[in-house]
Amino acid sequence: AVLLLMFKDTIMGFVASIQVTTNDIVRIGDWITMPKYGADGDILEINLTTVKVQNFDKTITTIPTYSLISDSFQNWRGMRQHGGRRIKRSIQIKQSSIRFLREDELQNFEQIQLITSYIQHRQRDINKHNTRINADKNLLINGRNLTNAGLFRKYIDSYISNHSGTNKQMNIMVRQLAPTQHGLPIEVYVFANTIVWAEYEHIMADIFDHIIAAAPYFGLQIYEMEGSGDIKQLEIQSSDLA
């Protein structure tokens, strides 16, 4: 029993190293993330008792080999093999800014080239449906209608599908998530066509810069917490009205 206790780490490391090798769990050069040990980088060495990881800040983290079996961690090998890194981020739309669109407004939106054909095709289908059910279009709520939020989603989808930095062979999706107290989340799910960190960040920022700048064209407002400057401006406006 004493001997087992003395060689516990060695025995566990030996068993773990066999499982790691047999099941191809990690390899030298794999990028792994293991928050428990502060590891986020490439594996340099896999020994009987320890695994050495070089983090992206060039520090070295040493973790027990058996922890690769007993604890959870993330291996980014699949991302590197497929040549694309996932972008999964959302913006919050103020729900009070979502509304139906009138036909004269749709004519203006048709000037946005990425959604011209979509609007024309979709509106033909909607008009046929509304005629069939004899919808009273004196009120927009009657029948089916396009909304500015729905059109914005389609625009984002077309934009990222045509963006030079996205991987067209992997999933591309723009979806609406459940409403929250912060608004209606519109999520972009796409893969960059690079795994280089700096290039990936540039592509993601470029996409969301455009999305945020495009929202006002659709009459949509993006939710953000009011800062002290915003509150002060409201107080000034209130005092001017008083």
mmCIF file of C-alpha atoms in Angstrom, residues 87-215:
data_model
loop_
_atom_site.group_PDB
_atom_site.id
_atom_site.type_symbol
_atom_site.label_atom_id
_atom_site.label_comp_id
_atom_site.label_asym_id
_atom_site.label_seq_id
_atom_site.Cartn_x
_atom_site.Cartn_y
_atom_site.Cartn_z
ATOM 1 C CA ILE A 87 -17.475 33.073 -35.494
ATOM 2 C CA LYS A 88 -20.470 32.924 -33.154
ATOM 3 C CA ARG A 89 -21.532 36.340 -31.934
ATOM 4 C CA SER A 90 -24.797 38.246 -31.627
ATOM 5 C CA ILE A 91 -26.097 41.797 -31.491
ATOM 6 C CA GLN A 92 -29.142 42.884 -29.483
ATOM 7 C CA ILE A 93 -31.907 44.671 -31.391
ATOM 8 C CA LYS A 94 -34.314 46.944 -29.543
ATOM 9 C CA GLN A 95 -37.664 45.215 -29.958
ATOM 10 C CA SER A 96 -39.518 48.532 -30.056
ATOM 11 C CA SER A 97 -37.749 49.350 -33.347
ATOM 12 C CA ILE A 98 -39.085 46.239 -35.139
ATOM 13 C CA ARG A 99 -42.038 46.908 -37.441
ATOM 14 C CA PHE A 100 -43.847 45.953 -40.638
ATOM 15 C CA LEU A 101 -42.677 47.527 -43.910
ATOM 16 C CA ARG A 102 -44.922 49.389 -46.334
ATOM 17 C CA GLU A 103 -44.706 48.786 -50.082
ATOM 18 C CA ASP A 104 -43.204 52.220 -50.739
ATOM 19 C CA GLU A 105 -40.466 51.429 -48.207
ATOM 20 C CA LEU A 106 -39.758 48.110 -49.909
ATOM 21 C CA GLN A 107 -39.107 49.973 -53.153
ATOM 22 C CA ASN A 108 -36.364 51.903 -51.377
ATOM 23 C CA PHE A 109 -34.920 48.719 -49.870
ATOM 24 C CA GLU A 110 -34.727 47.184 -53.349
ATOM 25 C CA GLN A 111 -31.849 49.577 -54.004
ATOM 26 C CA ILE A 112 -29.732 47.525 -51.569
ATOM 27 C CA GLN A 113 -28.143 45.178 -54.086
ATOM 28 C CA LEU A 114 -27.594 42.202 -51.798
ATOM 29 C CA ILE A 115 -31.319 41.809 -51.138
ATOM 30 C CA THR A 116 -32.924 43.190 -54.329
ATOM 31 C CA SER A 117 -33.880 39.817 -55.815
ATOM 32 C CA TYR A 118 -34.945 38.469 -52.407
ATOM 33 C CA ILE A 119 -37.392 41.347 -51.847
ATOM 34 C CA GLN A 120 -38.886 41.018 -55.330
ATOM 35 C CA HIS A 121 -39.335 37.254 -55.060
ATOM 36 C CA ARG A 122 -40.606 37.343 -51.475
ATOM 37 C CA GLN A 123 -43.039 40.171 -52.118
ATOM 38 C CA ARG A 124 -44.570 38.349 -55.093
ATOM 39 C CA ASP A 125 -45.278 35.348 -52.864
ATOM 40 C CA ILE A 126 -46.704 37.572 -50.119
ATOM 41 C CA ASN A 127 -48.966 39.455 -52.537
ATOM 42 C CA LYS A 128 -50.316 36.185 -53.943
ATOM 43 C CA HIS A 129 -51.063 34.927 -50.439
ATOM 44 C CA ASN A 130 -52.758 38.165 -49.357
ATOM 45 C CA THR A 131 -54.879 38.225 -52.514
ATOM 46 C CA ARG A 132 -55.937 34.622 -51.966
ATOM 47 C CA ILE A 133 -57.125 35.288 -48.410
ATOM 48 C CA ASN A 134 -58.567 38.694 -49.360
ATOM 49 C CA ALA A 135 -56.463 40.487 -46.735
ATOM 50 C CA ASP A 136 -57.466 44.072 -45.950
ATOM 51 C CA LYS A 137 -54.169 45.886 -46.457
ATOM 52 C CA ASN A 138 -55.467 49.157 -45.075
ATOM 53 C CA LEU A 139 -53.901 47.762 -41.905
ATOM 54 C CA LEU A 140 -50.424 46.267 -42.214
ATOM 55 C CA ILE A 141 -51.138 43.680 -39.534
ATOM 56 C CA ASN A 142 -53.592 41.926 -41.865
ATOM 57 C CA GLY A 143 -52.136 39.130 -43.971
ATOM 58 C CA ARG A 144 -48.425 38.566 -44.365
ATOM 59 C CA ASN A 145 -45.788 41.290 -44.433
ATOM 60 C CA LEU A 146 -42.056 41.747 -44.466
ATOM 61 C CA THR A 147 -40.499 43.289 -41.363
ATOM 62 C CA ASN A 148 -37.375 45.388 -41.076
ATOM 63 C CA ALA A 149 -35.843 42.798 -38.718
ATOM 64 C CA GLY A 150 -36.498 39.930 -41.132
ATOM 65 C CA LEU A 151 -35.048 41.919 -44.011
ATOM 66 C CA PHE A 152 -32.019 42.802 -41.901
ATOM 67 C CA ARG A 153 -31.408 39.111 -41.122
ATOM 68 C CA LYS A 154 -31.505 38.306 -44.824
ATOM 69 C CA TYR A 155 -29.129 41.171 -45.560
ATOM 70 C CA ILE A 156 -26.623 39.918 -42.971
ATOM 71 C CA ASP A 157 -26.878 36.396 -44.403
ATOM 72 C CA SER A 158 -26.174 37.680 -47.919
ATOM 73 C CA TYR A 159 -23.352 39.891 -46.681
ATOM 74 C CA ILE A 160 -21.445 37.153 -44.840
ATOM 75 C CA SER A 161 -22.110 34.675 -47.667
ATOM 76 C CA ASN A 162 -20.343 37.084 -50.034
ATOM 77 C CA HIS A 163 -17.621 38.174 -47.616
ATOM 78 C CA SER A 164 -14.121 37.247 -48.798
ATOM 79 C CA GLY A 165 -13.111 36.175 -45.288
ATOM 80 C CA THR A 166 -15.754 33.484 -44.708
ATOM 81 C CA ASN A 167 -15.472 29.777 -45.467
ATOM 82 C CA LYS A 168 -18.211 28.928 -47.981
ATOM 83 C CA GLN A 169 -17.759 25.169 -47.461
ATOM 84 C CA MET A 170 -18.844 25.341 -43.808
ATOM 85 C CA ASN A 171 -22.079 26.368 -42.073
ATOM 86 C CA ILE A 172 -23.354 29.904 -42.624
ATOM 87 C CA MET A 173 -26.372 30.946 -40.584
ATOM 88 C CA VAL A 174 -28.028 34.077 -39.219
ATOM 89 C CA ARG A 175 -30.648 33.285 -36.618
ATOM 90 C CA GLN A 176 -32.950 34.935 -34.128
ATOM 91 C CA LEU A 177 -32.534 33.855 -30.503
ATOM 92 C CA ALA A 178 -35.038 34.104 -27.657
ATOM 93 C CA PRO A 179 -35.794 37.704 -26.602
ATOM 94 C CA THR A 180 -34.132 38.941 -23.418
ATOM 95 C CA GLN A 181 -34.339 42.049 -21.240
ATOM 96 C CA HIS A 182 -31.575 43.454 -23.446
ATOM 97 C CA GLY A 183 -33.494 43.051 -26.703
ATOM 98 C CA LEU A 184 -33.831 40.527 -29.519
ATOM 99 C CA PRO A 185 -30.517 38.746 -30.215
ATOM 100 C CA ILE A 186 -29.547 38.270 -33.862
ATOM 101 C CA GLU A 187 -26.741 35.709 -33.982
ATOM 102 C CA VAL A 188 -24.165 35.268 -36.725
ATOM 103 C CA TYR A 189 -22.845 31.711 -37.054
ATOM 104 C CA VAL A 190 -20.135 31.379 -39.687
ATOM 105 C CA PHE A 191 -16.552 30.190 -40.092
ATOM 106 C CA ALA A 192 -13.612 32.373 -41.043
ATOM 107 C CA ASN A 193 -11.484 30.956 -43.857
ATOM 108 C CA THR A 194 -8.353 31.149 -41.712
ATOM 109 C CA ILE A 195 -7.144 29.808 -38.389
ATOM 110 C CA VAL A 196 -4.527 32.536 -37.920
ATOM 111 C CA TRP A 197 -5.613 34.397 -34.793
ATOM 112 C CA ALA A 198 -4.926 37.966 -35.967
ATOM 113 C CA GLU A 199 -6.592 37.359 -39.351
ATOM 114 C CA TYR A 200 -9.594 35.733 -37.664
ATOM 115 C CA GLU A 201 -10.076 38.717 -35.337
ATOM 116 C CA HIS A 202 -9.822 41.116 -38.289
ATOM 117 C CA ILE A 203 -12.479 39.218 -40.270
ATOM 118 C CA MET A 204 -14.859 39.063 -37.291
ATOM 119 C CA ALA A 205 -14.419 42.768 -36.523
ATOM 120 C CA ASP A 206 -14.912 43.696 -40.185
ATOM 121 C CA ILE A 207 -18.183 41.746 -40.341
ATOM 122 C CA PHE A 208 -19.608 43.255 -37.157
ATOM 123 C CA ASP A 209 -18.447 46.784 -37.976
ATOM 124 C CA HIS A 210 -20.540 46.506 -41.123
ATOM 125 C CA ILE A 211 -23.546 44.935 -39.390
ATOM 126 C CA ILE A 212 -23.651 47.633 -36.698
ATOM 127 C CA ALA A 213 -23.301 50.405 -39.289
ATOM 128 C CA ALA A 214 -26.012 48.821 -41.485
ATOM 129 C CA ALA A 215 -28.679 48.499 -38.771
#
